[in-house]
Coordinates of N, CA and C and ligand atoms in Angstrom, one line a residue:
M1 N 12.9 249.5 121.7 CA 13.7 250.5 121.5 C 13.0 251.7 121.8
D2 N 13.1 252.5 122.4 CA 12.2 254.1 122.3 C 13.1 255.0 121.8
I3 N 13.0 255.2 120.4 CA 13.9 255.9 119.6 C 13.7 257.3 119.9
G4 N 12.8 257.9 120.4 CA 12.6 259.4 121.0 C 13.3 259.7 122.1
K5 N 13.1 258.3 122.8 CA 14.0 258.5 124.3 C 15.4 258.6 124.2
N6 N 15.8 257.9 123.4 CA 17.0 257.4 123.1 C 17.6 258.9 122.6
I7 N 17.1 259.4 121.5 CA 17.6 260.7 120.7 C 17.4 262.0 122.0
S8 N 16.3 262.0 122.8 CA 16.3 263.0 123.7 C 17.7 263.0 124.9
E9 N 17.5 261.6 125.2 CA 18.8 261.4 126.4 C 20.2 261.8 125.7
L10 N 20.3 261.4 124.5 CA 21.6 261.6 124.0 C 21.8 263.0 123.8
K11 N 20.8 263.7 123.5 CA 21.0 265.2 123.3 C 21.2 266.2 124.5
Q12 N 20.7 265.7 125.4 CA 20.7 266.3 126.9 C 21.9 266.6 127.1
N13 N 22.8 265.5 126.9 CA 24.3 265.4 127.5 C 25.4 265.7 126.3
L14 N 24.8 266.3 125.3 CA 25.6 266.8 124.1 C 26.2 268.4 124.3
P15 N 27.4 268.7 124.3 CA 27.5 270.3 124.9 C 27.0 271.0 123.4
E16 N 26.9 272.2 123.6 CA 26.7 273.2 122.7 C 27.7 273.0 121.2
G17 N 27.1 273.2 120.3 CA 28.0 273.1 119.1 C 28.2 271.8 118.6
V18 N 27.9 270.8 119.2 CA 28.2 269.3 118.8 C 26.6 269.0 118.3
R19 N 26.9 268.8 116.9 CA 25.3 268.1 116.4 C 25.3 266.5 116.0
L20 N 24.3 266.1 116.1 CA 23.8 264.7 116.0 C 23.6 264.4 114.6
V21 N 24.4 263.5 113.9 CA 23.8 262.7 112.7 C 23.3 261.6 113.1
A22 N 21.6 261.4 112.9 CA 21.2 259.9 113.2 C 21.5 259.3 112.4
V23 N 22.1 258.1 112.5 CA 22.7 257.3 111.2 C 21.5 256.3 111.0
S24 N 20.7 256.3 110.0 CA 19.5 255.4 110.0 C 19.7 254.5 108.6
K25 N 20.8 254.2 108.5 CA 20.8 253.0 107.4 C 20.6 251.9 107.9
T26 N 19.7 251.3 106.8 CA 18.8 249.8 106.7 C 17.7 250.1 107.9
K27 N 17.6 251.4 108.3 CA 16.1 251.4 109.2 C 15.2 251.8 108.4
P28 N 13.8 251.5 108.7 CA 12.5 251.9 107.8 C 12.1 253.3 108.2
N29 N 11.3 253.7 107.2 CA 10.9 255.2 107.5 C 10.1 255.7 108.8
E30 N 9.7 254.5 109.3 CA 8.7 255.0 110.7 C 9.8 255.0 111.5
D31 N 11.0 254.3 111.6 CA 12.0 254.8 112.8 C 12.8 256.2 112.4
I32 N 12.6 256.7 111.2 CA 13.3 258.1 111.2 C 12.2 259.0 111.6
L33 N 11.1 258.5 111.1 CA 9.8 259.5 111.8 C 9.7 259.6 113.2
A34 N 10.0 258.5 113.7 CA 9.9 258.6 115.4 C 11.1 259.8 115.9
A35 N 12.3 259.5 115.3 CA 13.4 260.7 115.8 C 12.9 261.9 115.1
Y36 N 12.4 262.1 113.8 CA 11.8 263.2 113.5 C 11.2 264.2 114.4
H37 N 10.0 263.2 115.0 CA 9.1 263.8 116.0 C 9.2 264.3 117.1
V38 N 10.7 263.8 117.4 CA 11.5 264.6 118.9 C 12.3 265.7 118.3
G39 N 12.3 266.1 116.8 CA 12.9 267.3 116.6 C 14.2 266.9 116.0
Q40 N 14.7 265.8 115.7 CA 15.8 265.3 115.0 C 15.8 265.8 113.5
R41 N 16.7 266.3 112.9 CA 16.5 266.7 111.8 C 17.8 266.1 110.6
I42 N 18.9 265.8 111.2 CA 19.9 265.5 110.6 C 20.0 263.9 110.4
F43 N 19.9 263.3 109.2 CA 20.2 261.8 109.3 C 21.2 261.3 108.5
G44 N 21.9 260.3 108.6 CA 23.0 259.8 107.7 C 22.8 258.6 107.0
E45 N 22.9 258.3 106.0 CA 22.8 256.9 105.2 C 24.3 256.7 104.3
N46 N 24.4 255.5 103.9 CA 25.4 255.2 103.2 C 25.4 254.3 101.8
K47 N 23.9 254.2 101.5 CA 23.6 253.6 100.3 C 22.8 254.5 99.5
V48 N 23.4 254.8 98.3 CA 22.8 256.0 97.6 C 21.0 255.8 97.3
Q49 N 20.9 254.4 96.9 CA 19.6 253.9 96.4 C 18.4 254.2 97.6
D50 N 19.2 253.7 98.7 CA 18.3 253.8 99.9 C 18.0 255.4 100.3
L51 N 18.9 256.2 100.3 CA 18.8 257.5 100.7 C 17.9 258.2 99.5
T52 N 17.9 258.1 98.4 CA 17.1 258.7 97.2 C 15.5 258.4 97.8
R53 N 15.5 257.0 97.8 CA 14.2 256.7 98.3 C 13.6 257.3 99.5
K54 N 14.3 257.4 100.6 CA 14.0 257.8 101.8 C 13.7 259.6 101.8
Y55 N 14.7 260.4 100.7 CA 14.5 261.6 100.6 C 13.1 261.7 99.9
E56 N 12.9 261.0 99.1 CA 11.7 261.2 98.2 C 10.4 261.0 99.1
E57 N 10.5 260.2 100.1 CA 9.1 259.5 100.9 C 9.0 260.5 102.2
L58 N 10.1 260.9 102.6 CA 10.1 261.8 104.1 C 10.0 263.3 103.9
P59 N 9.8 263.8 105.3 CA 9.7 265.2 105.2 C 10.9 266.1 104.6
K60 N 10.7 267.1 103.8 CA 11.7 267.8 102.9 C 12.4 268.8 103.8
D61 N 12.2 268.9 105.2 CA 13.3 269.8 105.9 C 14.0 268.9 106.6
I62 N 14.2 267.7 106.5 CA 15.2 266.9 106.7 C 16.8 266.9 106.0
E63 N 17.6 267.3 106.8 CA 19.0 267.4 106.2 C 19.9 266.2 106.2
W64 N 19.8 265.8 104.7 CA 20.4 264.2 104.6 C 22.1 264.3 104.4
H65 N 22.8 263.4 105.1 CA 24.1 263.4 105.2 C 24.6 262.2 104.6
F66 N 25.7 261.9 103.5 CA 25.9 260.7 103.0 C 27.1 260.7 104.1
I67 N 27.3 259.4 104.5 CA 28.4 259.1 105.7 C 29.4 258.1 105.4
G68 N 29.4 257.6 103.8 CA 30.5 257.0 103.6 C 30.8 257.3 101.9
H69 N 31.4 256.4 101.4 CA 32.0 256.9 99.9 C 31.1 256.5 99.1
P70 N 30.5 257.7 98.2 CA 29.4 257.3 97.1 C 30.2 256.6 95.9
Q71 N 29.7 255.9 95.4 CA 30.4 255.6 94.1 C 30.2 256.8 93.1
R72 N 31.3 257.0 92.0 CA 31.1 258.2 91.3 C 30.2 258.1 90.5
N73 N 29.6 256.9 90.0 CA 28.6 257.0 89.1 C 27.4 257.1 89.6
K74 N 27.2 257.4 91.1 CA 26.0 257.5 91.5 C 25.7 258.7 92.2
V75 N 26.7 259.6 92.2 CA 27.0 260.8 93.0 C 25.5 261.8 92.3
K76 N 25.4 261.5 91.1 CA 24.5 262.3 90.5 C 23.0 262.3 90.9
Y77 N 22.5 261.2 91.5 CA 21.2 260.7 92.3 C 21.0 261.5 93.3
I78 N 22.2 262.1 94.2 CA 22.2 262.3 95.7 C 22.4 263.9 95.2
A79 N 23.2 264.4 94.2 CA 23.7 265.6 94.0 C 22.5 266.6 94.3
P80 N 21.4 266.6 93.9 CA 20.4 267.8 94.0 C 19.7 267.8 95.4
F81 N 20.1 267.0 96.4 CA 19.5 267.4 97.8 C 20.6 267.3 98.8
I82 N 21.6 266.6 98.8 CA 22.4 266.1 99.9 C 23.0 267.5 100.6
S83 N 23.2 267.1 102.0 CA 23.4 268.5 102.7 C 25.2 268.6 102.7
L84 N 25.7 266.9 103.2 CA 27.3 267.0 103.4 C 27.5 265.7 103.2
I85 N 28.6 265.5 102.2 CA 29.0 264.0 102.0 C 30.5 263.7 103.0
H86 N 30.3 263.1 103.8 CA 31.2 263.0 105.0 C 32.6 262.0 104.3
G87 N 32.4 261.4 103.5 CA 33.6 260.3 103.4 C 34.6 260.7 102.0
V88 N 34.9 261.7 102.1 CA 35.7 262.2 100.4 C 37.4 261.9 100.5
D89 N 37.7 261.1 99.6 CA 39.3 260.9 100.1 C 40.2 260.7 98.9
S90 N 39.5 261.4 97.7 CA 40.1 261.6 96.5 C 39.8 262.7 95.6
I91 N 40.7 263.0 94.7 CA 40.5 264.3 93.9 C 39.7 264.0 92.8
K92 N 39.6 262.6 92.5 CA 38.6 262.1 91.6 C 37.3 262.3 92.0
L93 N 37.1 261.7 93.3 CA 35.6 262.1 93.7 C 35.2 263.6 93.7
L94 N 36.3 264.4 94.4 CA 35.9 265.9 94.5 C 35.4 266.3 93.2
K95 N 36.3 265.9 92.0 CA 35.6 266.2 90.7 C 34.4 265.9 90.0
T96 N 34.0 264.6 90.6 CA 32.7 264.2 90.4 C 31.7 265.1 90.8
I97 N 31.9 265.1 92.1 CA 31.0 265.9 93.0 C 30.7 267.5 92.8
D98 N 31.9 268.0 92.0 CA 32.0 269.5 91.7 C 30.9 269.3 90.4
K99 N 31.3 268.4 89.5 CA 30.5 268.1 88.3 C 29.0 268.4 88.4
E100 N 28.6 267.4 89.3 CA 27.5 267.2 89.5 C 26.5 268.2 90.3
G101 N 27.5 269.1 91.2 CA 27.1 270.2 91.8 C 26.7 271.4 90.8
A102 N 27.7 271.7 89.8 CA 27.2 272.5 88.9 C 26.2 272.1 88.1
K103 N 25.9 271.0 87.7 CA 24.7 270.7 86.8 C 23.4 271.0 87.9
N104 N 23.4 270.8 88.9 CA 22.3 271.5 90.0 C 22.3 272.6 90.5
K105 N 23.2 273.5 90.1 CA 23.5 274.8 90.4 C 23.5 275.0 92.0
R106 N 24.5 273.9 92.5 CA 24.5 274.0 94.0 C 26.3 273.8 94.3
V107 N 26.5 274.4 95.5 CA 27.8 274.2 96.0 C 27.6 272.8 97.0
I108 N 28.4 271.7 96.7 CA 28.0 270.7 97.6 C 29.2 270.5 98.8
K109 N 28.7 270.7 100.0 CA 29.7 270.6 101.0 C 30.0 269.1 101.1
C110 N 31.4 268.9 101.5 CA 32.1 267.7 101.8 C 33.1 267.5 103.1
L111 N 33.3 266.7 103.5 CA 34.3 266.3 104.6 C 35.6 265.3 103.9
L112 N 36.8 266.1 104.2 CA 38.1 265.0 103.7 C 37.9 263.8 104.9
Q113 N 37.8 262.6 104.4 CA 38.2 261.3 105.4 C 39.6 261.2 105.6
F114 N 39.8 260.9 106.8 CA 41.0 260.6 107.1 C 41.6 259.0 107.7
H115 N 42.5 258.4 107.3 CA 42.6 257.4 108.3 C 43.6 257.4 109.2
I116 N 42.8 257.4 110.3 CA 43.3 257.4 111.7 C 43.4 256.2 112.6
A117 N 42.5 255.3 112.3 CA 42.8 254.0 112.8 C 43.9 253.1 112.7
E118 N 44.2 252.1 113.6 CA 45.3 251.2 113.5 C 44.8 250.3 112.3
E119 N 43.5 249.8 112.3 CA 43.3 248.8 111.2 C 43.6 249.3 109.9
A120 N 44.0 248.2 109.1 CA 44.1 248.6 107.5 C 42.6 248.5 107.0
T121 N 42.6 249.7 106.3 CA 41.5 249.9 105.3 C 41.7 250.7 104.3
K122 N 41.2 250.5 103.4 CA 41.9 251.1 102.1 C 40.8 252.5 101.8
F123 N 40.0 252.9 103.1 CA 39.7 254.4 103.0 C 40.3 255.1 103.6
G124 N 40.2 256.3 103.5 CA 40.9 257.6 103.9 C 42.4 258.1 103.8
L125 N 42.4 259.1 103.8 CA 44.0 260.2 103.4 C 44.6 260.0 104.7
S126 N 46.0 260.2 104.2 CA 47.1 260.7 105.2 C 47.1 262.0 104.8
E127 N 47.6 262.8 105.9 CA 47.8 264.3 106.0 C 48.4 264.7 104.6
P128 N 49.6 264.0 104.3 CA 50.4 264.6 102.9 C 49.6 264.4 101.6
E129 N 48.7 263.3 101.6 CA 47.9 263.0 100.8 C 47.0 264.1 100.6
A130 N 46.3 264.5 101.6 CA 45.3 265.5 101.8 C 46.1 267.0 101.2
V131 N 47.1 267.4 101.6 CA 48.2 268.3 101.3 C 48.3 268.6 99.6
G132 N 48.5 267.3 99.2 CA 48.7 267.3 97.7 C 47.3 267.1 96.9
I133 N 46.2 267.0 97.7 CA 44.7 267.4 96.9 C 44.7 268.9 96.9
L134 N 44.9 269.5 98.3 CA 44.4 270.7 98.1 C 45.4 271.8 97.6
T135 N 46.7 271.3 97.4 CA 47.4 272.3 96.8 C 47.6 272.0 95.1
S136 N 46.6 271.3 94.7 CA 46.7 270.8 93.2 C 46.0 271.9 92.3
R137 N 46.5 272.0 91.2 CA 45.5 273.0 90.3 C 44.3 272.6 90.1
E138 N 44.1 271.0 89.9 CA 42.7 270.5 89.7 C 41.8 271.0 90.8
F139 N 42.5 271.0 92.1 CA 41.4 271.4 93.3 C 41.0 272.9 93.1
A140 N 41.9 273.7 93.0 CA 41.7 274.9 92.7 C 40.6 275.4 91.8
E141 N 40.4 274.4 90.7 CA 39.5 274.9 89.4 C 38.1 274.3 89.8
L142 N 38.1 273.8 90.9 CA 36.4 273.4 91.6 C 35.6 274.6 92.1
N143 N 34.7 274.6 91.7 CA 33.7 275.7 92.2 C 32.4 275.1 92.8
N144 N 32.1 274.0 92.4 CA 30.8 273.7 93.0 C 30.9 272.5 94.0
V145 N 31.9 272.6 94.7 CA 32.0 271.9 95.9 C 33.1 272.3 96.7
E146 N 32.6 272.4 98.1 CA 33.4 273.0 99.3 C 33.8 272.1 100.1
V147 N 34.8 272.1 100.6 CA 35.4 271.2 101.7 C 35.1 271.9 103.0
V148 N 34.5 271.4 103.8 CA 34.3 272.2 105.3 C 34.6 271.3 106.4
G149 N 35.4 270.6 106.4 CA 35.9 269.9 107.4 C 36.6 268.6 107.1
V150 N 36.9 267.8 108.4 CA 37.3 266.2 108.2 C 36.6 265.5 109.1
M151 N 36.8 263.9 108.4 CA 35.9 263.0 109.3 C 36.7 262.0 109.5
G152 N 36.6 261.1 110.3 CA 37.5 259.8 110.7 C 36.7 258.9 111.7
M153 N 37.3 257.6 111.7 CA 36.8 256.6 112.3 C 37.8 256.1 113.1
A154 N 37.6 255.8 114.3 CA 38.9 255.4 115.3 C 38.7 253.7 115.1
T155 N 39.7 253.3 115.4 CA 40.0 251.7 115.8 C 39.0 251.3 116.7
Y156 N 38.3 250.0 116.1 CA 37.5 249.3 117.1 C 37.8 248.4 118.2
T157 N 37.9 249.0 119.3 CA 38.8 248.6 120.5 C 38.3 249.2 121.9
D158 N 38.7 248.1 122.9 CA 38.2 248.6 124.1 C 39.3 249.7 124.7
D159 N 40.2 250.0 124.1 CA 41.3 250.8 124.7 C 40.9 252.1 124.4
E160 N 40.4 252.8 125.3 CA 40.2 254.2 125.2 C 41.3 255.1 125.0
N161 N 42.3 254.8 125.6 CA 43.7 255.6 125.5 C 43.8 255.8 124.0
Q162 N 43.7 254.5 123.4 CA 43.8 254.7 121.7 C 43.1 255.4 121.1
I163 N 41.8 255.1 121.5 CA 40.7 255.8 120.7 C 40.8 257.5 120.8
R164 N 41.0 257.6 121.8 CA 41.1 259.2 122.2 C 42.4 259.6 121.3
K165 N 43.8 258.9 121.3 CA 44.8 259.2 120.4 C 44.3 259.6 118.8
E166 N 43.5 258.8 118.6 CA 43.4 258.8 117.0 C 42.4 259.8 117.0
F167 N 41.4 260.1 117.8 CA 40.4 261.2 117.7 C 41.5 262.7 117.9
Q168 N 42.3 262.5 118.7 CA 43.2 263.6 118.8 C 44.1 264.0 117.5
T169 N 44.4 263.0 116.9 CA 45.1 263.3 115.7 C 44.3 263.8 114.6
L170 N 43.1 263.3 114.8 CA 42.1 264.0 113.6 C 42.0 265.6 113.8
K171 N 42.1 265.9 115.1 CA 41.7 267.3 115.6 C 42.9 268.0 115.0
E172 N 44.3 267.1 115.4 CA 45.5 268.0 115.1 C 45.7 268.3 113.1
I173 N 45.2 267.2 112.4 CA 45.1 267.4 111.5 C 44.0 268.6 110.7
F174 N 43.0 268.7 111.4 CA 41.9 269.8 111.2 C 42.6 271.0 111.5
T175 N 43.3 271.3 112.7 CA 44.0 272.4 112.9 C 45.0 272.9 112.0
E176 N 45.9 271.9 111.5 CA 46.9 272.4 110.4 C 46.3 272.9 109.2
L177 N 45.0 271.8 108.9 CA 44.7 272.2 107.3 C 43.9 273.5 107.5
K178 N 43.4 273.9 108.7 CA 42.6 275.3 109.0 C 43.6 276.3 108.8
R179 N 44.8 276.2 109.4 CA 46.0 277.3 109.6 C 46.6 277.4 108.1
N180 N 46.8 276.5 107.6 CA 47.5 276.4 106.1 C 46.6 276.9 105.0
F181 N 45.2 276.3 105.0 CA 44.5 276.4 103.7 C 43.2 277.2 104.0
F182 N 42.8 277.1 105.2 CA 41.4 277.5 105.4 C 41.3 278.6 106.4
A183 N 42.4 279.6 106.6 CA 42.2 280.3 107.4 C 41.4 281.3 107.4
E184 N 40.9 281.6 106.0 CA 40.0 282.5 106.0 C 38.5 282.1 105.5
S185 N 38.5 281.0 105.6 CA 37.2 280.3 105.4 C 36.3 279.9 106.9
D186 N 35.3 280.7 107.2 CA 34.7 280.3 108.4 C 33.8 279.1 108.1
S187 N 33.5 278.5 106.9 CA 32.9 277.4 107.1 C 33.6 276.2 107.0
F188 N 34.8 276.2 106.9 CA 35.9 275.0 107.3 C 35.8 274.9 109.0
C189 N 34.9 274.3 109.4 CA 34.9 274.2 110.7 C 34.3 272.8 111.5
E190 N 34.2 271.8 110.5 CA 33.4 270.5 111.0 C 34.5 269.6 111.1
I191 N 34.4 268.7 112.3 CA 35.2 267.5 112.8 C 34.1 266.3 113.0
S192 N 34.2 265.7 112.0 CA 33.0 264.6 112.0 C 33.8 263.2 112.8
M193 N 33.4 263.0 114.0 CA 33.9 261.9 114.5 C 33.1 261.5 116.0
G194 N 32.9 260.1 116.1 CA 32.3 259.5 117.1 C 31.0 258.8 116.7
M195 N 31.1 257.7 117.2 CA 29.9 256.7 116.8 C 29.4 256.1 118.2
S196 N 28.4 255.3 118.1 CA 27.8 254.8 119.3 C 28.8 254.3 120.4
D197 N 29.6 253.7 120.2 CA 30.7 253.2 121.0 C 31.6 254.2 121.6
D198 N 31.8 255.2 120.8 CA 32.9 256.1 121.1 C 32.7 257.7 121.3
Y199 N 31.3 258.1 120.8 CA 31.0 259.3 120.8 C 31.3 260.4 122.0
P200 N 31.3 259.8 123.4 CA 31.6 260.5 124.3 C 33.0 261.0 124.4
L201 N 34.0 260.1 124.1 CA 35.2 260.4 124.0 C 35.6 261.4 122.7
A202 N 34.9 261.0 121.4 CA 34.9 262.1 120.3 C 34.6 263.6 121.0
V203 N 33.4 263.5 121.8 CA 32.9 265.0 122.1 C 34.0 265.6 123.0
D204 N 34.6 264.7 124.0 CA 36.0 265.3 124.6 C 37.1 265.8 124.0
E205 N 37.2 265.2 122.9 CA 38.5 265.6 122.0 C 38.0 266.5 120.8
G206 N 36.7 267.3 120.7 CA 36.7 268.3 120.0 C 35.8 267.9 119.0
S207 N 34.9 266.8 118.5 CA 34.1 266.7 117.6 C 33.0 267.7 117.3
T208 N 32.6 268.0 116.4 CA 31.2 268.7 116.0 C 30.5 267.9 115.4
L209 N 30.6 266.9 114.9 CA 29.4 266.3 114.5 C 29.7 264.7 114.8
I210 N 28.6 264.2 115.5 CA 28.7 262.7 115.9 C 27.7 261.9 115.2
R211 N 28.1 260.8 114.7 CA 27.4 259.9 114.0 C 26.9 258.8 114.5
V212 N 25.5 258.6 115.0 CA 25.3 257.5 116.0 C 24.0 256.8 115.2
G213 N 24.3 255.5 115.2 CA 23.2 254.7 114.6 C 22.7 253.9 115.7
S214 N 23.3 252.6 116.3 CA 22.7 251.7 116.8 C 22.3 252.2 118.1
K215 N 22.9 253.1 118.9 CA 22.4 253.4 120.2 C 21.1 254.3 120.2
I216 N 20.6 254.7 119.0 CA 19.4 255.3 118.7 C 18.3 254.5 118.3
F217 N 18.7 253.7 117.2 CA 17.8 253.0 116.6 C 17.8 251.4 116.8
G218 N 18.7 251.0 117.6 CA 18.8 249.3 117.9 C 19.9 248.7 117.0
R219 N 19.9 247.7 117.1 CA 21.0 246.8 116.2 C 20.4 246.8 114.8
R220 N 21.3 247.0 113.9 CA 20.8 246.6 112.5 C 21.3 245.1 112.0
N221 N 20.0 244.6 111.4 CA 19.9 243.5 110.6 C 20.4 243.7 109.2
Y222 N 21.5 243.2 109.1 CA 21.9 243.2 107.4 C 21.3 242.1 106.8
Ligands
PLP1 C1 27.2 252.9 110.5 C2 28.0 254.2 110.8 C3 28.0 254.9 111.7 C4 27.3 254.7 113.0 O1 27.3 253.5 113.6 P1 27.0 253.2 115.0 O2 28.3 252.1 115.6 O3 25.7 252.0 114.8 O4 26.6 254.2 115.7 C5 28.8 256.1 111.7 N1 29.7 256.5 110.9 C6 29.9 255.4 109.7 C7 30.6 255.8 108.7 C8 28.9 254.5 109.3 O5 29.1 253.6 108.4

């Protein structure tokens, strides 16, 4: 695996305005540094413990993204430094992030995760559920968390039409929320969609943040 070459090739074909989150979960520091040395600065992890260790050991100008659902009792460990939390799907989690943000005198950016795939999973909001959160009194009281966009994962399938439709659904949800709740907010601008197997489709459909792991770092051995 030539990590540097993989990153450079991938970035060459990305349109302006689409940022790459290099998903480095399970990968060692040396792999992250190989990407860092060709200019990559955004990395994604989904385990709090790995993320805090890597944060401590690696260069401080790395922008760390949490790409899953942090357990609420572990948010405190990433709150001092996390740049973006991609997988938020409840008011409870938003309140925890807000509380930890306040302790660290920070406003922590988050994306609301939507369930757009056909597969049954316990994660991800429906649009009405998101509206319920955004119109709640509890949400209005949060000062140290900022919702800056949406995130979703398409069904794992070879059917390109289906994947495209799911990404289009996420884009439509983004547009609706923007119009109804964030029209005045320039920072509500992110659509996190697209992984190793489907990111070209996601980019076509309006992604602003792609989350790519195995295509850069090789397969993961869990
Ligand atoms: C692991 C993971 C990715 C990256 O997956 P690849 O298929 O290796 O690119 C992207 N997003 C989330 C939420 C993940 O958990």
